[in-house]
mmCIF file of C-alpha atoms in Angstrom:
data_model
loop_
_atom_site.group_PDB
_atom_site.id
_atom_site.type_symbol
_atom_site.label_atom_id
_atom_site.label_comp_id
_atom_site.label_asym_id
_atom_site.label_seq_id
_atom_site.Cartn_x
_atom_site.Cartn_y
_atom_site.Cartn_z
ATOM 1 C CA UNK A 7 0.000 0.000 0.000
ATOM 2 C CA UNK A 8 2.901 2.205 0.452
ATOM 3 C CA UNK A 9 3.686 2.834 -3.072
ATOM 4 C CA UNK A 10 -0.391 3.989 -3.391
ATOM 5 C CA UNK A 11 -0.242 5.963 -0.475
ATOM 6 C CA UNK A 12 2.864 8.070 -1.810
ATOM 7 C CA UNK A 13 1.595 8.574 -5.512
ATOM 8 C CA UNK A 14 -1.879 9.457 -4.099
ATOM 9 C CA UNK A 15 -0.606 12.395 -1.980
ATOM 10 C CA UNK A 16 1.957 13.696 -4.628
ATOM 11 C CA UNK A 17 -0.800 13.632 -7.046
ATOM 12 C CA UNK A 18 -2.921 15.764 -4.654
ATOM 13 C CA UNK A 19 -0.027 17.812 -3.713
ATOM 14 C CA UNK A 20 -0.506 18.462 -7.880
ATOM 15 C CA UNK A 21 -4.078 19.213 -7.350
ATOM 16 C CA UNK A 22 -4.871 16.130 -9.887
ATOM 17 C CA UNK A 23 -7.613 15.374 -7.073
ATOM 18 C CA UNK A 24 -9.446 12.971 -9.807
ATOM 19 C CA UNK A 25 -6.505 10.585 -10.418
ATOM 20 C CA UNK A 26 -5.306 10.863 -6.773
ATOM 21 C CA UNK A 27 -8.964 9.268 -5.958
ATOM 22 C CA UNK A 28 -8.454 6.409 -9.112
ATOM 23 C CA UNK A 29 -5.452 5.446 -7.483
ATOM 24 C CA UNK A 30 -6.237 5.053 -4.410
ATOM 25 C CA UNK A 31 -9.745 2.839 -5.002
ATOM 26 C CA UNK A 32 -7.405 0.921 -7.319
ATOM 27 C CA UNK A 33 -4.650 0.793 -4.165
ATOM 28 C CA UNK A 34 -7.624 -0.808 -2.205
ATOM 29 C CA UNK A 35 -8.562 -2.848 -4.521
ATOM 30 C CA UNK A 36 -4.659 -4.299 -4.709
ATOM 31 C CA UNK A 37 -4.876 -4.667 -0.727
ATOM 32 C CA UNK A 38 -8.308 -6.228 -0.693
ATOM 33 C CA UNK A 39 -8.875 -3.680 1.884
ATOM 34 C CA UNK A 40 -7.070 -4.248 4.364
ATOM 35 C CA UNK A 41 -4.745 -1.692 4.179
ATOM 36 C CA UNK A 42 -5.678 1.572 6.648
ATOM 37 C CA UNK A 43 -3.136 3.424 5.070
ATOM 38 C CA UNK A 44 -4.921 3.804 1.814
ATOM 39 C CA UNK A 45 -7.920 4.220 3.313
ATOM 40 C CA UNK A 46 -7.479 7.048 5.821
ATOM 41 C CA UNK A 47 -5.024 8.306 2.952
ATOM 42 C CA UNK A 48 -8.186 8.267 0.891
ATOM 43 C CA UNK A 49 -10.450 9.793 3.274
ATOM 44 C CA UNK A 50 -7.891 12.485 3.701
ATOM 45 C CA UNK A 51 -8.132 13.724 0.161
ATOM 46 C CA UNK A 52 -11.965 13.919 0.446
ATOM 47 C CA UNK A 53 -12.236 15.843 3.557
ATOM 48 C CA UNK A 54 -9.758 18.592 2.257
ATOM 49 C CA UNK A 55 -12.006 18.551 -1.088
ATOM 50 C CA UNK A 56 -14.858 18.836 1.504
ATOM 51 C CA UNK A 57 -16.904 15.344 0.377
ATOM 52 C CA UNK A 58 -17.860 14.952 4.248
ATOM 53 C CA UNK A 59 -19.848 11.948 4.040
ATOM 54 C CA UNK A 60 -17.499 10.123 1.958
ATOM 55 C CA UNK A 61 -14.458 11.175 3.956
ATOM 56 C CA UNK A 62 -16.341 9.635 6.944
ATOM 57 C CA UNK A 63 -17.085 6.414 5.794
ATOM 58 C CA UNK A 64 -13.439 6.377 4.074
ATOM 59 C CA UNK A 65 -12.023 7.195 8.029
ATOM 60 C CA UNK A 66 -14.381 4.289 9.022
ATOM 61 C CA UNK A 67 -13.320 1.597 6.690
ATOM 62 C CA UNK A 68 -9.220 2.650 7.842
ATOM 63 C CA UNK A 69 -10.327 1.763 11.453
ATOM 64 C CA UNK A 70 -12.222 -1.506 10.260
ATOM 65 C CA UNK A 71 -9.116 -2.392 8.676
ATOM 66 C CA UNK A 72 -6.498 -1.832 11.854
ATOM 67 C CA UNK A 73 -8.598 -0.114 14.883
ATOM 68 C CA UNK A 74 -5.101 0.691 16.197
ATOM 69 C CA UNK A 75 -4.537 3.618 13.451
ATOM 70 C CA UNK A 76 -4.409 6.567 15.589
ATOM 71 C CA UNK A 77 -3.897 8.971 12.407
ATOM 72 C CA UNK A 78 -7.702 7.493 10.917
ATOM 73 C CA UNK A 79 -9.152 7.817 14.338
ATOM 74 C CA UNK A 80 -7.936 11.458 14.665
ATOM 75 C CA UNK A 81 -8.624 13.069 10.785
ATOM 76 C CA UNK A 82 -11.911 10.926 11.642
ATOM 77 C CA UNK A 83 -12.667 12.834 15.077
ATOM 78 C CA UNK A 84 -11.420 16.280 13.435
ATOM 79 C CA UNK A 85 -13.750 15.509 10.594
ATOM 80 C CA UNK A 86 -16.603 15.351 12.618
ATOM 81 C CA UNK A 87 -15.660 18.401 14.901
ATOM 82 C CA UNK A 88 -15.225 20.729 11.836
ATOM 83 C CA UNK A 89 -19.052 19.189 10.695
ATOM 84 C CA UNK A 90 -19.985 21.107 13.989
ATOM 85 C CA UNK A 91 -20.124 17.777 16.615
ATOM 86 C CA UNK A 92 -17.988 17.878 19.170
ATOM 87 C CA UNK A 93 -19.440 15.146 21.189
ATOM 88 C CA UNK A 94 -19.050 12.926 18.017
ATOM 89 C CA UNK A 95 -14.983 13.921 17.725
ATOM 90 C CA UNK A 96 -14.652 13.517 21.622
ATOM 91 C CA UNK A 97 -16.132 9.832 21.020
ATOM 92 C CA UNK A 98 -13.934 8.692 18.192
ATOM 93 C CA UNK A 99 -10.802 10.113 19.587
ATOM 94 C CA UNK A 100 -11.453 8.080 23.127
ATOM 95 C CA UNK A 101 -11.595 5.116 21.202
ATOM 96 C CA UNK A 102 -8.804 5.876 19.410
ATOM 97 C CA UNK A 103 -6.483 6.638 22.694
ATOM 98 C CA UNK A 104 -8.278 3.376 23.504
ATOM 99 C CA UNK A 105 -7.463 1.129 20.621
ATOM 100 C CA UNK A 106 -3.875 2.404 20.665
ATOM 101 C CA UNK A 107 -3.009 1.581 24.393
ATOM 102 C CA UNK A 108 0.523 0.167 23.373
ATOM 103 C CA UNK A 109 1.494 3.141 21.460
ATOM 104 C CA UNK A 110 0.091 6.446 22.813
ATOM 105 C CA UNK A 111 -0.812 9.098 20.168
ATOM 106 C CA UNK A 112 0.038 12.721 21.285
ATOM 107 C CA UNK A 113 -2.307 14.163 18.657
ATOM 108 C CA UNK A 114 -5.462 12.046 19.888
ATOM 109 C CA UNK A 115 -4.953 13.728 23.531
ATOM 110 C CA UNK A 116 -3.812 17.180 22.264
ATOM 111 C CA UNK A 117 -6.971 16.965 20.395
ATOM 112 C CA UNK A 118 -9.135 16.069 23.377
ATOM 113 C CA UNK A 119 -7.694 17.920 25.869
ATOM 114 C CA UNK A 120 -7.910 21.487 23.713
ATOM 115 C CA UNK A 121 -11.425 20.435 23.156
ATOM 116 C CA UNK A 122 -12.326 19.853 26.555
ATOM 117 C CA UNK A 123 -10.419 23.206 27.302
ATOM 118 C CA UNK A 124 -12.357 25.100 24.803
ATOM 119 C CA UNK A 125 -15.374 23.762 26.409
ATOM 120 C CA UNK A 126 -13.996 25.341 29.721
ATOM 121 C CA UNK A 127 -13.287 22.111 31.320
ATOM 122 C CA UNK A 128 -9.380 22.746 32.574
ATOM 123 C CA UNK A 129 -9.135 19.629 34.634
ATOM 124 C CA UNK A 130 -10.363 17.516 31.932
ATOM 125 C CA UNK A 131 -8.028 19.152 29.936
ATOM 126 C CA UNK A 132 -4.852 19.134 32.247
ATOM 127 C CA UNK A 133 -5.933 15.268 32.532
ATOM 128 C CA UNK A 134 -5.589 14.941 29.148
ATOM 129 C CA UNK A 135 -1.991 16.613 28.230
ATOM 130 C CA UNK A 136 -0.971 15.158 31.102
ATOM 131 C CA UNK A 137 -1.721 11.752 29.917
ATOM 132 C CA UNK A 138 -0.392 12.774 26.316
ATOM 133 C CA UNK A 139 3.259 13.860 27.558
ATOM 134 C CA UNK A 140 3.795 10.801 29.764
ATOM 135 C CA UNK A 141 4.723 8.264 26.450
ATOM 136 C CA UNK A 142 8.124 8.843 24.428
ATOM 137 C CA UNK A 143 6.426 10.405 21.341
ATOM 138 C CA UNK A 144 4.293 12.974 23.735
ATOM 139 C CA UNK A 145 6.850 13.646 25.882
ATOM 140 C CA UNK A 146 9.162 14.975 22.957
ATOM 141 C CA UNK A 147 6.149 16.289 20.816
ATOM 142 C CA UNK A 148 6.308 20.154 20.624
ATOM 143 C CA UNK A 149 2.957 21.144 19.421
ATOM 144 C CA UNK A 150 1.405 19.175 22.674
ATOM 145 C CA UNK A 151 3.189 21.288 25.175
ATOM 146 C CA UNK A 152 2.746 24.207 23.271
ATOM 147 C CA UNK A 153 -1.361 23.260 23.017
ATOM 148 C CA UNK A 154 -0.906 23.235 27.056
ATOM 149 C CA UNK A 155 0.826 25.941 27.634
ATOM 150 C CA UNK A 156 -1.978 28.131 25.231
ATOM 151 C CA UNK A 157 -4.738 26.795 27.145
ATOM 152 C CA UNK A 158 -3.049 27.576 30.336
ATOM 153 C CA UNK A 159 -1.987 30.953 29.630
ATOM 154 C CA UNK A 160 -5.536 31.834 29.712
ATOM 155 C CA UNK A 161 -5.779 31.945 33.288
ATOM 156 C CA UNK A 162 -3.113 29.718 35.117
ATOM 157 C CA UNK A 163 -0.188 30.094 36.409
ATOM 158 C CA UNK A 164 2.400 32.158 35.145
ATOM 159 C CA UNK A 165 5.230 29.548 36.228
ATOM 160 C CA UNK A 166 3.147 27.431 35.122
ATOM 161 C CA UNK A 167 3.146 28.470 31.814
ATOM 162 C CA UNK A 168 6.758 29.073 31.269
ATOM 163 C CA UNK A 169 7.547 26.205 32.372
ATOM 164 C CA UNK A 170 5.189 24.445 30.041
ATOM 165 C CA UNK A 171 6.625 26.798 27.045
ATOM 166 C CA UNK A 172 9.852 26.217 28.097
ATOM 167 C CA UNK A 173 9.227 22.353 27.528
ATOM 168 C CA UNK A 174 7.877 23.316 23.906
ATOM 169 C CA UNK A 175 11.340 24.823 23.032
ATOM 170 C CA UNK A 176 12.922 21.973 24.298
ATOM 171 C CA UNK A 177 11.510 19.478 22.193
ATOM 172 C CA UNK A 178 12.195 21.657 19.455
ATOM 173 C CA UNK A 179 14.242 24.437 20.298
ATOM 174 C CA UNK A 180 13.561 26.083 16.790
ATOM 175 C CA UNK A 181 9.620 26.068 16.666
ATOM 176 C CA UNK A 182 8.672 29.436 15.821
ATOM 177 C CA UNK A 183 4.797 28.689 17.199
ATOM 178 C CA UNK A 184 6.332 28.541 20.205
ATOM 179 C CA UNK A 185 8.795 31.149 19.903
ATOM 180 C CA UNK A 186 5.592 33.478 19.116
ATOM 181 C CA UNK A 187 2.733 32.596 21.036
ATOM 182 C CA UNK A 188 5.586 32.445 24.481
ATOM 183 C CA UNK A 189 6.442 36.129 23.727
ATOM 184 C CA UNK A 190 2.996 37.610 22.861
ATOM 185 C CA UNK A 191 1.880 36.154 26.342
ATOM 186 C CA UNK A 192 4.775 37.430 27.790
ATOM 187 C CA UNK A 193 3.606 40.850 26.116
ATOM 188 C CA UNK A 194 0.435 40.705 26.973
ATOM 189 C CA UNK A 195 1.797 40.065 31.100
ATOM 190 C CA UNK A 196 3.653 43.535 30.693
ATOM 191 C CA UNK A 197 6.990 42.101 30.928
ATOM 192 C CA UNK A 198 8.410 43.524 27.473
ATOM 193 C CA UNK A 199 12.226 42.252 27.834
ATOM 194 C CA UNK A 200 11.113 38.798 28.304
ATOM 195 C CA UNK A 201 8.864 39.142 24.826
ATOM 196 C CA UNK A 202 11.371 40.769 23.363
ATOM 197 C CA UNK A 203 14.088 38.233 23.564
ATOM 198 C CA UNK A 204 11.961 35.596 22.915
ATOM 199 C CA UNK A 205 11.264 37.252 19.430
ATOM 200 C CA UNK A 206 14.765 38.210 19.051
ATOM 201 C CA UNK A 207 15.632 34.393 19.541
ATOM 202 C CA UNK A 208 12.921 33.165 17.341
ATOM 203 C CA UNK A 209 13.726 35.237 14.494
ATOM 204 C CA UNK A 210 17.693 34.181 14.632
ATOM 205 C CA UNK A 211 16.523 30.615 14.196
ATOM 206 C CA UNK A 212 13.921 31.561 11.799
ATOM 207 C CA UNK A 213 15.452 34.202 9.932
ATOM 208 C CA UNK A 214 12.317 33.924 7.137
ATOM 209 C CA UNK A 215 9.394 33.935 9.247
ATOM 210 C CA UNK A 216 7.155 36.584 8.711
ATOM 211 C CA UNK A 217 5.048 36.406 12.268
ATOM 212 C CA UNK A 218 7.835 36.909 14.181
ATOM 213 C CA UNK A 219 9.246 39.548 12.711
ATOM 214 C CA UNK A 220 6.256 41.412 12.267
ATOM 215 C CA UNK A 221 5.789 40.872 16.491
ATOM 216 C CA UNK A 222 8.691 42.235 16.809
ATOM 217 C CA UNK A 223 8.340 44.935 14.843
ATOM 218 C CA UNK A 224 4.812 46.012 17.093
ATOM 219 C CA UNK A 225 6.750 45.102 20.070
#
């Protein structure tokens, strides 16, 4: 299924969205379906082309195939939360945290816990990153602990906070999301310096990123 998978998405890449969908009902026809890549590959392409209903049952038949595909579970659960159900994301992403037990997906608890944040439910939500950033994947995944550190900066802690950006950087110490967001709270707190050598930082190691510079320049 690999070679499918890797034609498919260069051929969307391409915007040939027609023979990107050929190849991939022919790559599941090679695989008899059981291959999840092709599928949630598949259901990929139709959810950025915005065929819901076939995107969902696509994301369905990838779980069918190997319920332990965290990346079907989560385009599935995002799917449904963009279609306006949050309940119905919350569900398929617990039973994808669930179905991958051995192998802990950061994105599946990012996911929940900003959506249980966003729903004003911190605990839930602290519950949630905590759980993410305990495995090896989560615990060096920047875009979870800067997820945690946004939805605590809302109201928490201020050591909190840094410490939580600080862990961002250190997973990747070039991420310019966290590079920005870190000094624009920072900003926001009144404490200028700090924001500004953040920025200063963040544009050194991203010397072409527009959002930084352009903080810096407001700063």
């Amino acid at each position: 299924g690999r070679p499918y998978v890797a034609l498919g998405r260069l051929l969307s890449q391409q915007r040939r969205t027609d023979e990107a969908r050929t190849l991939y009902d022919e790559g599941v026809a090679a695989t008899a379906g059981g291959n999840a890549h092709v599928w949630q590959a598949w259901a990929t392409l139709e959810a950025r082309a915005r065929n819901d209903r076939a995107a969902a049952r696509l994301y369905d038949a990838a779980t069918v195939a190997d319920p332990t595909h965290a990346a079907a579970w989560h385009g599935w659960g995002t799917l449904e939360k963009r279609r306006g159900d949050p309940a119905r994301a919350r569900d398929l992403w617990v039973k994808g945290v669930r179905a991958a037990r051995g192998a802990p997906n950061p994105h599946l608890h990012q996911s929940l816990a900003v959506l249980a944040a966003e729903a004003g439910y911190m605990e839930e939500a602290r519950s949630w990153f905590r759980r993410g950033t305990e495995g090896v994947a989560g615990s060096k995944c920047a875009a979870l602990w800067h997820a945690w550190a946004i939805a605590e900066a809302r109201g928490g802690d201020p050591a909190t906070v840094r410490y939580l950006f600080g862990r961002g950087l250190e997973s990747n110490p070039r991420s310019r999301y966290v590079h920005l967001s870190w000094a624009l709270w920072e900003e926001r707190a009144g404490r200028a310096d700090n924001a500004r050598a953040l920025l200063k930082r963040g544009a050194s190691l991203n010397p072409t990123d527009p959002a930084i510079l352009q903080a810096w320049a407001l700063l």
